[in-house]
């Protein structure tokens, strides 16, 4: 398996509050609807249910991520249900203080070693973009 981690980013809220916002997945749609149109275009086509996120990309098509782990207040893990390869996506929360939390997104994907140089940069970009989505959700 290969792991791709986003750069850590800090939000101005406690880890408990950030975790509560993230675990209420069905509320993501409302938050996405409230962000500026330009940011929506960067995020792409997303649908949210109580326990899943579905995204549609031109490169891969539709991928559904289902919640498989909720560890308050430090970790939320999704597993790709409709993916060409086994893939998990984790959001790690680390409380720096009562008013600051560091967030890092990690993609763990099973790809052959010979393909890593070809798609590694895309997976790294995906980890960064997912972290941006999480930051947008937690800050709204």
Short mmCIF file of C-alpha atoms in Angstrom, two decimals:
data_model
loop_
_atom_site.label_atom_id
_atom_site.label_comp_id
_atom_site.label_asym_id
_atom_site.label_seq_id
_atom_site.Cartn_x
_atom_site.Cartn_y
_atom_site.Cartn_z
CA UNK A 1 0.00 0.00 0.00
CA UNK A 2 1.10 3.55 -0.63
CA UNK A 3 0.29 6.47 1.65
CA UNK A 4 -0.16 10.07 0.57
CA UNK A 5 -0.52 12.71 3.30
CA UNK A 6 -1.64 16.28 2.92
CA UNK A 7 0.29 19.09 4.51
CA UNK A 8 -1.04 19.74 8.02
CA UNK A 9 -3.40 22.69 8.26
CA UNK A 10 -4.68 24.47 11.35
CA UNK A 11 -8.25 25.57 12.01
CA UNK A 12 -9.44 27.85 14.78
CA UNK A 13 -11.64 25.45 16.73
CA UNK A 14 -11.22 22.67 19.27
CA UNK A 15 -10.65 19.08 18.14
CA UNK A 16 -13.98 18.08 19.72
CA UNK A 17 -15.90 20.72 17.77
CA UNK A 18 -14.09 19.91 14.51
CA UNK A 19 -14.81 16.20 14.99
CA UNK A 20 -18.51 16.90 15.62
CA UNK A 21 -18.71 18.94 12.41
CA UNK A 22 -17.01 16.19 10.42
CA UNK A 23 -19.10 13.31 11.75
CA UNK A 24 -22.35 15.04 10.80
CA UNK A 25 -21.76 14.16 7.14
CA UNK A 26 -25.29 14.88 5.90
CA UNK A 27 -24.80 18.52 6.98
CA UNK A 28 -21.85 18.82 4.57
CA UNK A 29 -24.26 19.44 1.69
CA UNK A 30 -25.64 22.55 3.44
CA UNK A 31 -22.11 23.80 4.09
CA UNK A 32 -21.05 23.16 0.50
CA UNK A 33 -24.14 25.01 -0.75
CA UNK A 34 -23.17 28.03 1.37
CA UNK A 35 -19.63 28.47 0.03
CA UNK A 36 -18.80 30.77 -2.90
CA UNK A 37 -19.37 29.40 -6.40
CA UNK A 38 -15.66 29.57 -7.24
CA UNK A 39 -14.80 27.25 -4.33
CA UNK A 40 -17.60 24.87 -5.35
CA UNK A 41 -16.01 24.51 -8.78
CA UNK A 42 -12.68 23.59 -7.19
CA UNK A 43 -14.31 20.95 -4.97
CA UNK A 44 -16.30 19.32 -7.78
CA UNK A 45 -19.47 17.22 -7.89
CA UNK A 46 -20.15 15.88 -4.37
CA UNK A 47 -23.14 14.19 -2.71
CA UNK A 48 -23.48 13.49 1.01
CA UNK A 49 -25.52 11.04 3.06
CA UNK A 50 -25.39 10.23 6.77
CA UNK A 51 -22.45 7.83 6.37
CA UNK A 52 -21.00 8.47 2.92
CA UNK A 53 -19.52 10.92 0.47
CA UNK A 54 -19.87 10.34 -3.26
CA UNK A 55 -17.78 12.24 -5.75
CA UNK A 56 -17.81 12.20 -9.50
CA UNK A 57 -14.57 12.91 -11.35
CA UNK A 58 -13.91 12.96 -15.10
CA UNK A 59 -10.79 10.81 -14.63
CA UNK A 60 -12.28 7.96 -12.57
CA UNK A 61 -16.04 8.42 -12.58
CA UNK A 62 -18.15 7.97 -9.44
CA UNK A 63 -16.43 6.97 -6.20
CA UNK A 64 -18.32 6.45 -2.96
CA UNK A 65 -16.55 6.72 0.40
CA UNK A 66 -18.29 5.10 3.39
CA UNK A 67 -17.40 5.84 7.00
CA UNK A 68 -15.69 2.80 8.53
CA UNK A 69 -14.20 4.36 11.68
CA UNK A 70 -15.10 7.22 14.02
CA UNK A 71 -12.62 7.73 16.86
CA UNK A 72 -13.57 10.87 18.78
CA UNK A 73 -12.06 13.42 18.63
CA UNK A 74 -9.02 12.39 16.63
CA UNK A 75 -9.87 10.32 13.55
CA UNK A 76 -12.48 9.72 10.88
CA UNK A 77 -11.83 7.03 8.23
CA UNK A 78 -13.61 6.41 4.94
CA UNK A 79 -13.29 3.38 2.66
CA UNK A 80 -13.89 3.57 -1.09
CA UNK A 81 -16.82 1.35 -2.04
CA UNK A 82 -16.79 2.12 -5.75
CA UNK A 83 -13.12 2.38 -6.57
CA UNK A 84 -10.94 0.60 -9.12
CA UNK A 85 -8.41 -0.13 -6.32
CA UNK A 86 -8.68 -0.63 -2.52
CA UNK A 87 -8.47 2.82 -0.95
CA UNK A 88 -9.04 4.43 2.45
CA UNK A 89 -9.13 8.09 3.30
CA UNK A 90 -8.44 9.20 6.87
CA UNK A 91 -8.88 12.59 8.48
CA UNK A 92 -6.59 12.98 11.48
CA UNK A 93 -7.33 15.70 14.02
CA UNK A 94 -4.79 16.83 16.58
CA UNK A 95 -5.81 19.41 19.16
CA UNK A 96 -3.03 21.95 19.53
CA UNK A 97 -5.00 23.94 22.12
CA UNK A 98 -8.61 24.58 23.16
CA UNK A 99 -9.01 26.83 20.12
CA UNK A 100 -6.72 25.27 17.49
CA UNK A 101 -6.74 21.91 15.74
CA UNK A 102 -4.34 20.54 13.18
CA UNK A 103 -5.93 18.51 10.38
CA UNK A 104 -4.16 16.09 8.05
CA UNK A 105 -5.76 13.90 5.38
CA UNK A 106 -4.13 10.59 4.46
CA UNK A 107 -4.91 8.42 1.44
CA UNK A 108 -3.89 4.78 1.75
CA UNK A 109 -4.17 3.06 -1.61
CA UNK A 110 -3.18 -0.34 -2.93
CA UNK A 111 -1.37 0.24 -6.20
CA UNK A 112 1.49 -1.73 -7.77
CA UNK A 113 4.93 -0.23 -7.16
CA UNK A 114 5.54 0.25 -10.88
CA UNK A 115 2.45 2.49 -11.16
CA UNK A 116 3.32 4.74 -8.20
CA UNK A 117 5.54 7.08 -10.25
CA UNK A 118 2.73 7.49 -12.78
CA UNK A 119 -0.14 8.25 -10.39
CA UNK A 120 1.62 9.23 -7.17
CA UNK A 121 1.43 12.95 -7.92
CA UNK A 122 -2.32 12.67 -8.61
CA UNK A 123 -2.86 10.85 -5.32
CA UNK A 124 -0.85 13.50 -3.47
CA UNK A 125 -2.96 16.19 -5.13
CA UNK A 126 -6.12 14.32 -4.10
CA UNK A 127 -4.96 14.24 -0.46
CA UNK A 128 -4.33 18.01 -0.55
CA UNK A 129 -7.71 18.73 -2.17
CA UNK A 130 -9.56 16.55 0.33
CA UNK A 131 -7.84 18.40 3.17
CA UNK A 132 -8.98 21.69 1.60
CA UNK A 133 -12.55 20.35 1.54
CA UNK A 134 -12.32 19.37 5.21
CA UNK A 135 -10.96 22.82 6.11
CA UNK A 136 -13.79 24.49 4.20
CA UNK A 137 -16.37 22.37 6.01
CA UNK A 138 -14.83 22.94 9.45
CA UNK A 139 -14.49 26.69 8.93
CA UNK A 140 -18.09 27.27 7.83
#
